[in-house]
């Protein structure tokens, strides 16, 4: 079975550039989550969607970050302009809708901003 | 406030021994808990979950114990193997279905 698919796996770019991370959730999952992982802060939830609608974006660090989910099988996380402190591993996860459902993670995008 | 923390940041065990990874949570209203395993270069992988109406749940070689009285969660791995080496995270659900992750425990299995 296909799991959560993220692309690219690695991204290296210069500060000030726009970065777009992509995610394809597991088919049939109605909830999608974007996380950021760093050594200092661990796993942090940035935003999540239910049925393509953003529900909670309180974890988005600032206006430079935006996320969209145009349909049930695709989501993007965009950083514009990027800064070195955005360097981290970004994970996408999905789950079925409903209480107490496990989230299933992709293998992440390792982002380095120079 | 809501927080999940791990008692031991690192754990080293001999191959074949049992491992116990501990986790404390602070939100007494949390009703669902998950253990994840994360290997280098990969995303967190679901291992086992438990609901607050249970105090024990078993999977293949893994057992999760929940003590709501002291707000403590543990993951037991039987006959630990080198392939079990990874970082293990506990997570609890917050209102709205969000997961709150602990800082993680690194398990190292010595052959």
PDB file of C-alpha atoms in Angstrom:
ATOM      1  CA  UNK A   1       0.000   0.000   0.000  1.00  0.00           C
ATOM      2  CA  UNK A   2       1.263   3.465  -0.808  1.00  0.00           C
ATOM      3  CA  UNK A   3       1.971   5.549   2.236  1.00  0.00           C
ATOM      4  CA  UNK A   4       2.198   9.299   2.517  1.00  0.00           C
ATOM      5  CA  UNK A   5       4.394  10.583  -0.290  1.00  0.00           C
ATOM      6  CA  UNK A   6       6.446  13.742   0.070  1.00  0.00           C
ATOM      7  CA  UNK A   7       8.597  15.578  -2.418  1.00  0.00           C
ATOM      8  CA  UNK A   8      11.285  16.587  -2.744  1.00  0.00           C
ATOM      9  CA  UNK A   9      13.207  14.444  -0.253  1.00  0.00           C
ATOM     10  CA  UNK A  10      15.953  17.043  -0.023  1.00  0.00           C
ATOM     11  CA  UNK A  11      15.991  20.735  -0.867  1.00  0.00           C
ATOM     12  CA  UNK A  12      18.915  23.091  -0.649  1.00  0.00           C
ATOM     13  CA  UNK A  13      18.370  26.699  -1.597  1.00  0.00           C
ATOM     14  CA  UNK A  14      19.588  30.171  -0.826  1.00  0.00           C
ATOM     15  CA  UNK A  15      17.859  32.434   1.601  1.00  0.00           C
ATOM     16  CA  UNK A  16      15.207  34.620   0.066  1.00  0.00           C
ATOM     17  CA  UNK A  17      14.100  31.956  -2.386  1.00  0.00           C
ATOM     18  CA  UNK A  18      10.628  30.470  -2.437  1.00  0.00           C
ATOM     19  CA  UNK A  19      10.369  26.878  -1.301  1.00  0.00           C
ATOM     20  CA  UNK A  20       7.437  24.578  -2.036  1.00  0.00           C
ATOM     21  CA  UNK A  21       7.031  21.233  -0.309  1.00  0.00           C
ATOM     22  CA  UNK A  22       4.519  18.722  -1.557  1.00  0.00           C
ATOM     23  CA  UNK A  23       2.496  15.959  -0.006  1.00  0.00           C
ATOM     24  CA  UNK A  24       0.187  13.230  -1.209  1.00  0.00           C
ATOM     25  CA  UNK A  25      -1.771  11.705   1.663  1.00  0.00           C
ATOM     26  CA  UNK A  26      -2.892   8.107   1.907  1.00  0.00           C
ATOM     27  CA  UNK A  27      -5.939   7.551  -0.262  1.00  0.00           C
ATOM     28  CA  UNK A  28      -9.110   7.743   1.784  1.00  0.00           C
ATOM     29  CA  UNK A  29      -7.576   9.772   4.582  1.00  0.00           C
ATOM     30  CA  UNK A  30      -9.470  12.978   5.232  1.00  0.00           C
ATOM     31  CA  UNK A  31      -7.084  14.680   7.638  1.00  0.00           C
ATOM     32  CA  UNK A  32      -3.672  16.020   6.699  1.00  0.00           C
ATOM     33  CA  UNK A  33      -0.996  17.449   8.970  1.00  0.00           C
ATOM     34  CA  UNK A  34       2.235  19.372   8.372  1.00  0.00           C
ATOM     35  CA  UNK A  35       5.002  19.110  10.980  1.00  0.00           C
ATOM     36  CA  UNK A  36       8.480  20.520  11.354  1.00  0.00           C
ATOM     37  CA  UNK A  37      11.228  18.649  13.167  1.00  0.00           C
ATOM     38  CA  UNK A  38      14.408  20.174  14.562  1.00  0.00           C
ATOM     39  CA  UNK A  39      16.875  19.041  17.176  1.00  0.00           C
ATOM     40  CA  UNK A  40      16.044  21.999  19.375  1.00  0.00           C
ATOM     41  CA  UNK A  41      12.260  21.905  19.214  1.00  0.00           C
ATOM     42  CA  UNK A  42      11.430  18.345  18.268  1.00  0.00           C
ATOM     43  CA  UNK A  43       8.268  17.686  16.270  1.00  0.00           C
ATOM     44  CA  UNK A  44       6.004  20.711  15.958  1.00  0.00           C
ATOM     45  CA  UNK A  45       2.593  20.761  14.324  1.00  0.00           C
ATOM     46  CA  UNK A  46       2.358  23.621  11.841  1.00  0.00           C
ATOM     47  CA  UNK A  47      -1.129  23.232  10.393  1.00  0.00           C
ATOM     48  CA  UNK A  48      -3.756  20.596   9.751  1.00  0.00           C
ATOM     49  CA  UNK A  49      -6.656  20.128   7.382  1.00  0.00           C
ATOM     50  CA  UNK A  50      -9.891  18.188   7.604  1.00  0.00           C
ATOM     51  CA  UNK A  51     -11.619  17.489   4.284  1.00  0.00           C
ATOM     52  CA  UNK A  52      -9.270  19.971   2.570  1.00  0.00           C
ATOM     53  CA  UNK A  53     -10.206  22.805   4.946  1.00  0.00           C
ATOM     54  CA  UNK A  54      -7.547  24.301   7.232  1.00  0.00           C
ATOM     55  CA  UNK A  55      -8.664  23.759  10.804  1.00  0.00           C
ATOM     56  CA  UNK A  56      -5.778  24.986  12.921  1.00  0.00           C
ATOM     57  CA  UNK A  57      -2.810  26.974  11.647  1.00  0.00           C
ATOM     58  CA  UNK A  58      -1.691  28.259  15.029  1.00  0.00           C
ATOM     59  CA  UNK A  59       1.617  26.444  14.635  1.00  0.00           C
ATOM     60  CA  UNK A  60       2.614  28.267  11.468  1.00  0.00           C
ATOM     61  CA  UNK A  61       5.611  30.336  12.563  1.00  0.00           C
ATOM     62  CA  UNK A  62       4.878  33.489  10.595  1.00  0.00           C
ATOM     63  CA  UNK A  63       3.331  34.884   7.471  1.00  0.00           C
ATOM     64  CA  UNK A  64       6.183  33.610   5.340  1.00  0.00           C
ATOM     65  CA  UNK A  65       4.623  30.164   5.713  1.00  0.00           C
ATOM     66  CA  UNK A  66       1.458  29.154   3.894  1.00  0.00           C
ATOM     67  CA  UNK A  67      -0.245  25.840   3.187  1.00  0.00           C
ATOM     68  CA  UNK A  68      -2.921  24.776   0.776  1.00  0.00           C
ATOM     69  CA  UNK A  69      -4.911  21.671   0.071  1.00  0.00           C
ATOM     70  CA  UNK A  70      -6.648  22.120  -3.286  1.00  0.00           C
ATOM     71  CA  UNK A  71      -7.990  18.565  -3.297  1.00  0.00           C
ATOM     72  CA  UNK A  72      -8.073  15.413  -1.209  1.00  0.00           C
ATOM     73  CA  UNK A  73      -4.904  14.000  -2.701  1.00  0.00           C
ATOM     74  CA  UNK A  74      -2.513  16.936  -2.637  1.00  0.00           C
ATOM     75  CA  UNK A  75      -1.177  19.573  -0.282  1.00  0.00           C
ATOM     76  CA  UNK A  76       1.624  22.114  -0.412  1.00  0.00           C
ATOM     77  CA  UNK A  77       3.586  23.974   2.220  1.00  0.00           C
ATOM     78  CA  UNK A  78       5.241  27.121   0.922  1.00  0.00           C
ATOM     79  CA  UNK A  79       7.873  29.326   2.478  1.00  0.00           C
ATOM     80  CA  UNK A  80       8.440  32.717   0.887  1.00  0.00           C
ATOM     81  CA  UNK A  81      10.945  34.184   1.442  1.00  0.00           C
ATOM     82  CA  UNK A  82      12.968  31.430   3.058  1.00  0.00           C
ATOM     83  CA  UNK A  83      15.457  32.075   5.856  1.00  0.00           C
ATOM     84  CA  UNK A  84      18.295  29.935   7.292  1.00  0.00           C
ATOM     85  CA  UNK A  85      16.305  29.348  10.485  1.00  0.00           C
ATOM     86  CA  UNK A  86      13.694  27.527   8.405  1.00  0.00           C
ATOM     87  CA  UNK A  87      16.172  24.697   7.898  1.00  0.00           C
ATOM     88  CA  UNK A  88      14.553  21.548   9.291  1.00  0.00           C
ATOM     89  CA  UNK A  89      12.880  18.316   8.255  1.00  0.00           C
ATOM     90  CA  UNK A  90       9.281  18.879   7.263  1.00  0.00           C
ATOM     91  CA  UNK A  91       6.854  15.985   7.597  1.00  0.00           C
ATOM     92  CA  UNK A  92       3.405  15.453   6.237  1.00  0.00           C
ATOM     93  CA  UNK A  93       1.035  13.004   7.916  1.00  0.00           C
ATOM     94  CA  UNK A  94      -2.501  11.854   7.217  1.00  0.00           C
ATOM     95  CA  UNK A  95      -5.223  10.032   9.064  1.00  0.00           C
ATOM     96  CA  UNK A  96      -8.832   9.033   8.700  1.00  0.00           C
ATOM     97  CA  UNK A  97     -11.310  11.502  10.102  1.00  0.00           C
ATOM     98  CA  UNK A  98     -12.631  10.904  13.565  1.00  0.00           C
ATOM     99  CA  UNK A  99     -11.385  10.962  17.073  1.00  0.00           C
ATOM    100  CA  UNK A 100      -8.444   8.871  18.139  1.00  0.00           C
ATOM    101  CA  UNK A 101      -7.065   7.897  14.774  1.00  0.00           C
ATOM    102  CA  UNK A 102      -3.338   7.321  14.289  1.00  0.00           C
ATOM    103  CA  UNK A 103      -1.475   9.624  11.969  1.00  0.00           C
ATOM    104  CA  UNK A 104       0.744   8.079   9.327  1.00  0.00           C
ATOM    105  CA  UNK A 105       3.840  10.002   8.305  1.00  0.00           C
ATOM    106  CA  UNK A 106       5.774  10.429   5.105  1.00  0.00           C
ATOM    107  CA  UNK A 107       9.551  10.289   5.075  1.00  0.00           C
ATOM    108  CA  UNK A 108       9.897  14.049   5.112  1.00  0.00           C
ATOM    109  CA  UNK A 109      11.651  16.781   3.188  1.00  0.00           C
ATOM    110  CA  UNK A 110      15.047  17.796   4.530  1.00  0.00           C
ATOM    111  CA  UNK A 111      15.269  21.535   3.883  1.00  0.00           C
ATOM    112  CA  UNK A 112      18.505  23.482   4.070  1.00  0.00           C
ATOM    113  CA  UNK A 113      18.462  27.242   3.581  1.00  0.00           C
ATOM    114  CA  UNK A 114      21.913  28.668   2.993  1.00  0.00           C
TER     115      UNK A 114
ATOM    116  CA  UNK B   1      -0.540  23.066  30.174  1.00  0.00           C
ATOM    117  CA  UNK B   2      -0.314  20.299  27.661  1.00  0.00           C
ATOM    118  CA  UNK B   3       3.058  18.619  27.426  1.00  0.00           C
ATOM    119  CA  UNK B   4       4.518  15.204  26.938  1.00  0.00           C
ATOM    120  CA  UNK B   5       7.979  14.370  28.141  1.00  0.00           C
ATOM    121  CA  UNK B   6      10.259  11.375  28.268  1.00  0.00           C
ATOM    122  CA  UNK B   7      12.215  10.416  31.349  1.00  0.00           C
ATOM    123  CA  UNK B   8      15.221   8.905  29.578  1.00  0.00           C
ATOM    124  CA  UNK B   9      16.756  10.534  26.541  1.00  0.00           C
ATOM    125  CA  UNK B  10      18.926   7.495  25.713  1.00  0.00           C
ATOM    126  CA  UNK B  11      18.630   3.810  26.413  1.00  0.00           C
ATOM    127  CA  UNK B  12      21.206   1.157  25.615  1.00  0.00           C
ATOM    128  CA  UNK B  13      20.280  -2.523  25.813  1.00  0.00           C
ATOM    129  CA  UNK B  14      21.820  -5.830  24.887  1.00  0.00           C
ATOM    130  CA  UNK B  15      20.340  -7.728  21.999  1.00  0.00           C
ATOM    131  CA  UNK B  16      17.778 -10.183  23.298  1.00  0.00           C
ATOM    132  CA  UNK B  17      16.984  -8.217  26.433  1.00  0.00           C
ATOM    133  CA  UNK B  18      13.672  -6.482  27.021  1.00  0.00           C
ATOM    134  CA  UNK B  19      13.483  -2.692  26.652  1.00  0.00           C
ATOM    135  CA  UNK B  20      11.258  -0.322  28.536  1.00  0.00           C
ATOM    136  CA  UNK B  21      10.787   3.246  27.351  1.00  0.00           C
ATOM    137  CA  UNK B  22       8.901   5.620  29.605  1.00  0.00           C
ATOM    138  CA  UNK B  23       6.831   8.708  29.008  1.00  0.00           C
ATOM    139  CA  UNK B  24       5.030  11.179  31.260  1.00  0.00           C
ATOM    140  CA  UNK B  25       2.110  13.260  30.125  1.00  0.00           C
ATOM    141  CA  UNK B  26       0.552  16.229  31.821  1.00  0.00           C
ATOM    142  CA  UNK B  27      -2.952  16.537  30.393  1.00  0.00           C
ATOM    143  CA  UNK B  28      -5.248  14.323  32.431  1.00  0.00           C
ATOM    144  CA  UNK B  29      -7.969  14.836  29.829  1.00  0.00           C
ATOM    145  CA  UNK B  30      -5.955  13.119  27.094  1.00  0.00           C
ATOM    146  CA  UNK B  31      -7.772   9.993  25.984  1.00  0.00           C
ATOM    147  CA  UNK B  32      -5.583   8.561  23.264  1.00  0.00           C
ATOM    148  CA  UNK B  33      -1.877   7.809  23.138  1.00  0.00           C
ATOM    149  CA  UNK B  34       0.443   6.582  20.423  1.00  0.00           C
ATOM    150  CA  UNK B  35       3.985   5.278  20.275  1.00  0.00           C
ATOM    151  CA  UNK B  36       6.047   6.004  17.187  1.00  0.00           C
ATOM    152  CA  UNK B  37       9.426   4.696  16.055  1.00  0.00           C
ATOM    153  CA  UNK B  38      11.662   6.919  13.959  1.00  0.00           C
ATOM    154  CA  UNK B  39      14.691   5.574  12.137  1.00  0.00           C
ATOM    155  CA  UNK B  40      17.351   7.810  10.691  1.00  0.00           C
ATOM    156  CA  UNK B  41      16.198   9.555   7.542  1.00  0.00           C
ATOM    157  CA  UNK B  42      12.628   8.357   7.875  1.00  0.00           C
ATOM    158  CA  UNK B  43       9.367   9.642   9.228  1.00  0.00           C
ATOM    159  CA  UNK B  44       7.822   8.471  12.493  1.00  0.00           C
ATOM    160  CA  UNK B  45       6.318   5.025  12.087  1.00  0.00           C
ATOM    161  CA  UNK B  46       3.201   4.041  14.025  1.00  0.00           C
ATOM    162  CA  UNK B  47       3.894   1.204  16.465  1.00  0.00           C
ATOM    163  CA  UNK B  48       0.934   0.891  18.793  1.00  0.00           C
ATOM    164  CA  UNK B  49      -1.803   2.988  20.337  1.00  0.00           C
ATOM    165  CA  UNK B  50      -3.953   2.842  23.422  1.00  0.00           C
ATOM    166  CA  UNK B  51      -7.141   4.510  24.524  1.00  0.00           C
ATOM    167  CA  UNK B  52      -7.681   5.825  28.004  1.00  0.00           C
ATOM    168  CA  UNK B  53     -10.274   3.171  28.808  1.00  0.00           C
ATOM    169  CA  UNK B  54      -7.514   0.568  28.697  1.00  0.00           C
ATOM    170  CA  UNK B  55      -4.409   0.091  30.818  1.00  0.00           C
ATOM    171  CA  UNK B  56      -2.572  -2.393  28.646  1.00  0.00           C
ATOM    172  CA  UNK B  57      -2.386  -3.297  25.014  1.00  0.00           C
ATOM    173  CA  UNK B  58      -0.169  -5.818  23.280  1.00  0.00           C
ATOM    174  CA  UNK B  59       1.168  -6.020  19.775  1.00  0.00           C
ATOM    175  CA  UNK B  60       3.838  -8.084  18.156  1.00  0.00           C
ATOM    176  CA  UNK B  61       6.757  -7.985  20.631  1.00  0.00           C
ATOM    177  CA  UNK B  62       5.496  -4.669  22.004  1.00  0.00           C
ATOM    178  CA  UNK B  63       3.281  -3.817  24.944  1.00  0.00           C
ATOM    179  CA  UNK B  64       2.026  -0.408  25.948  1.00  0.00           C
ATOM    180  CA  UNK B  65       1.030   0.267  29.539  1.00  0.00           C
ATOM    181  CA  UNK B  66      -1.024   3.250  30.621  1.00  0.00           C
ATOM    182  CA  UNK B  67      -1.236   4.429  34.211  1.00  0.00           C
ATOM    183  CA  UNK B  68      -3.732   7.259  34.339  1.00  0.00           C
ATOM    184  CA  UNK B  69      -3.304   7.747  38.054  1.00  0.00           C
ATOM    185  CA  UNK B  70       0.246   8.982  37.660  1.00  0.00           C
ATOM    186  CA  UNK B  71      -0.112   9.997  34.005  1.00  0.00           C
ATOM    187  CA  UNK B  72       2.537   7.600  32.812  1.00  0.00           C
ATOM    188  CA  UNK B  73       2.925   5.641  29.604  1.00  0.00           C
ATOM    189  CA  UNK B  74       5.479   2.975  28.806  1.00  0.00           C
ATOM    190  CA  UNK B  75       6.506   0.935  25.807  1.00  0.00           C
ATOM    191  CA  UNK B  76       7.940  -2.498  26.383  1.00  0.00           C
ATOM    192  CA  UNK B  77       9.832  -4.248  23.612  1.00  0.00           C
ATOM    193  CA  UNK B  78      10.465  -7.950  24.114  1.00  0.00           C
ATOM    194  CA  UNK B  79      13.644  -9.625  22.901  1.00  0.00           C
ATOM    195  CA  UNK B  80      15.079  -6.392  21.540  1.00  0.00           C
ATOM    196  CA  UNK B  81      16.777  -6.713  18.168  1.00  0.00           C
ATOM    197  CA  UNK B  82      19.301  -4.503  16.364  1.00  0.00           C
ATOM    198  CA  UNK B  83      16.503  -3.425  14.033  1.00  0.00           C
ATOM    199  CA  UNK B  84      14.730  -1.883  17.005  1.00  0.00           C
ATOM    200  CA  UNK B  85      17.442   0.766  17.276  1.00  0.00           C
ATOM    201  CA  UNK B  86      15.704   4.087  16.667  1.00  0.00           C
ATOM    202  CA  UNK B  87      14.203   7.082  18.421  1.00  0.00           C
ATOM    203  CA  UNK B  88      10.888   6.364  20.078  1.00  0.00           C
ATOM    204  CA  UNK B  89       8.272   9.046  20.617  1.00  0.00           C
ATOM    205  CA  UNK B  90       5.139   8.976  22.663  1.00  0.00           C
ATOM    206  CA  UNK B  91       2.303  11.260  21.668  1.00  0.00           C
ATOM    207  CA  UNK B  92      -0.976  12.257  23.238  1.00  0.00           C
ATOM    208  CA  UNK B  93      -4.002  13.791  21.636  1.00  0.00           C
ATOM    209  CA  UNK B  94      -4.964  17.335  22.462  1.00  0.00           C
ATOM    210  CA  UNK B  95      -8.404  18.867  21.946  1.00  0.00           C
ATOM    211  CA  UNK B  96      -9.224  18.982  18.263  1.00  0.00           C
ATOM    212  CA  UNK B  97      -7.318  15.817  17.494  1.00  0.00           C
ATOM    213  CA  UNK B  98      -3.848  17.300  17.393  1.00  0.00           C
ATOM    214  CA  UNK B  99      -0.957  15.152  18.524  1.00  0.00           C
ATOM    215  CA  UNK B 100       1.549  16.438  21.049  1.00  0.00           C
ATOM    216  CA  UNK B 101       4.871  14.637  20.871  1.00  0.00           C
ATOM    217  CA  UNK B 102       7.443  14.037  23.541  1.00  0.00           C
ATOM    218  CA  UNK B 103      11.103  14.768  22.925  1.00  0.00           C
ATOM    219  CA  UNK B 104      11.966  11.169  22.116  1.00  0.00           C
ATOM    220  CA  UNK B 105      14.171   8.421  23.549  1.00  0.00           C
ATOM    221  CA  UNK B 106      17.011   6.976  21.529  1.00  0.00           C
ATOM    222  CA  UNK B 107      17.200   3.217  21.843  1.00  0.00           C
ATOM    223  CA  UNK B 108      20.538   1.614  21.028  1.00  0.00           C
ATOM    224  CA  UNK B 109      20.762  -2.168  20.790  1.00  0.00           C
ATOM    225  CA  UNK B 110      24.171  -3.729  21.295  1.00  0.00           C
ATOM    226  CA  UNK B 111      24.793  -6.999  19.459  1.00  0.00           C
TER     227      UNK B 111
END
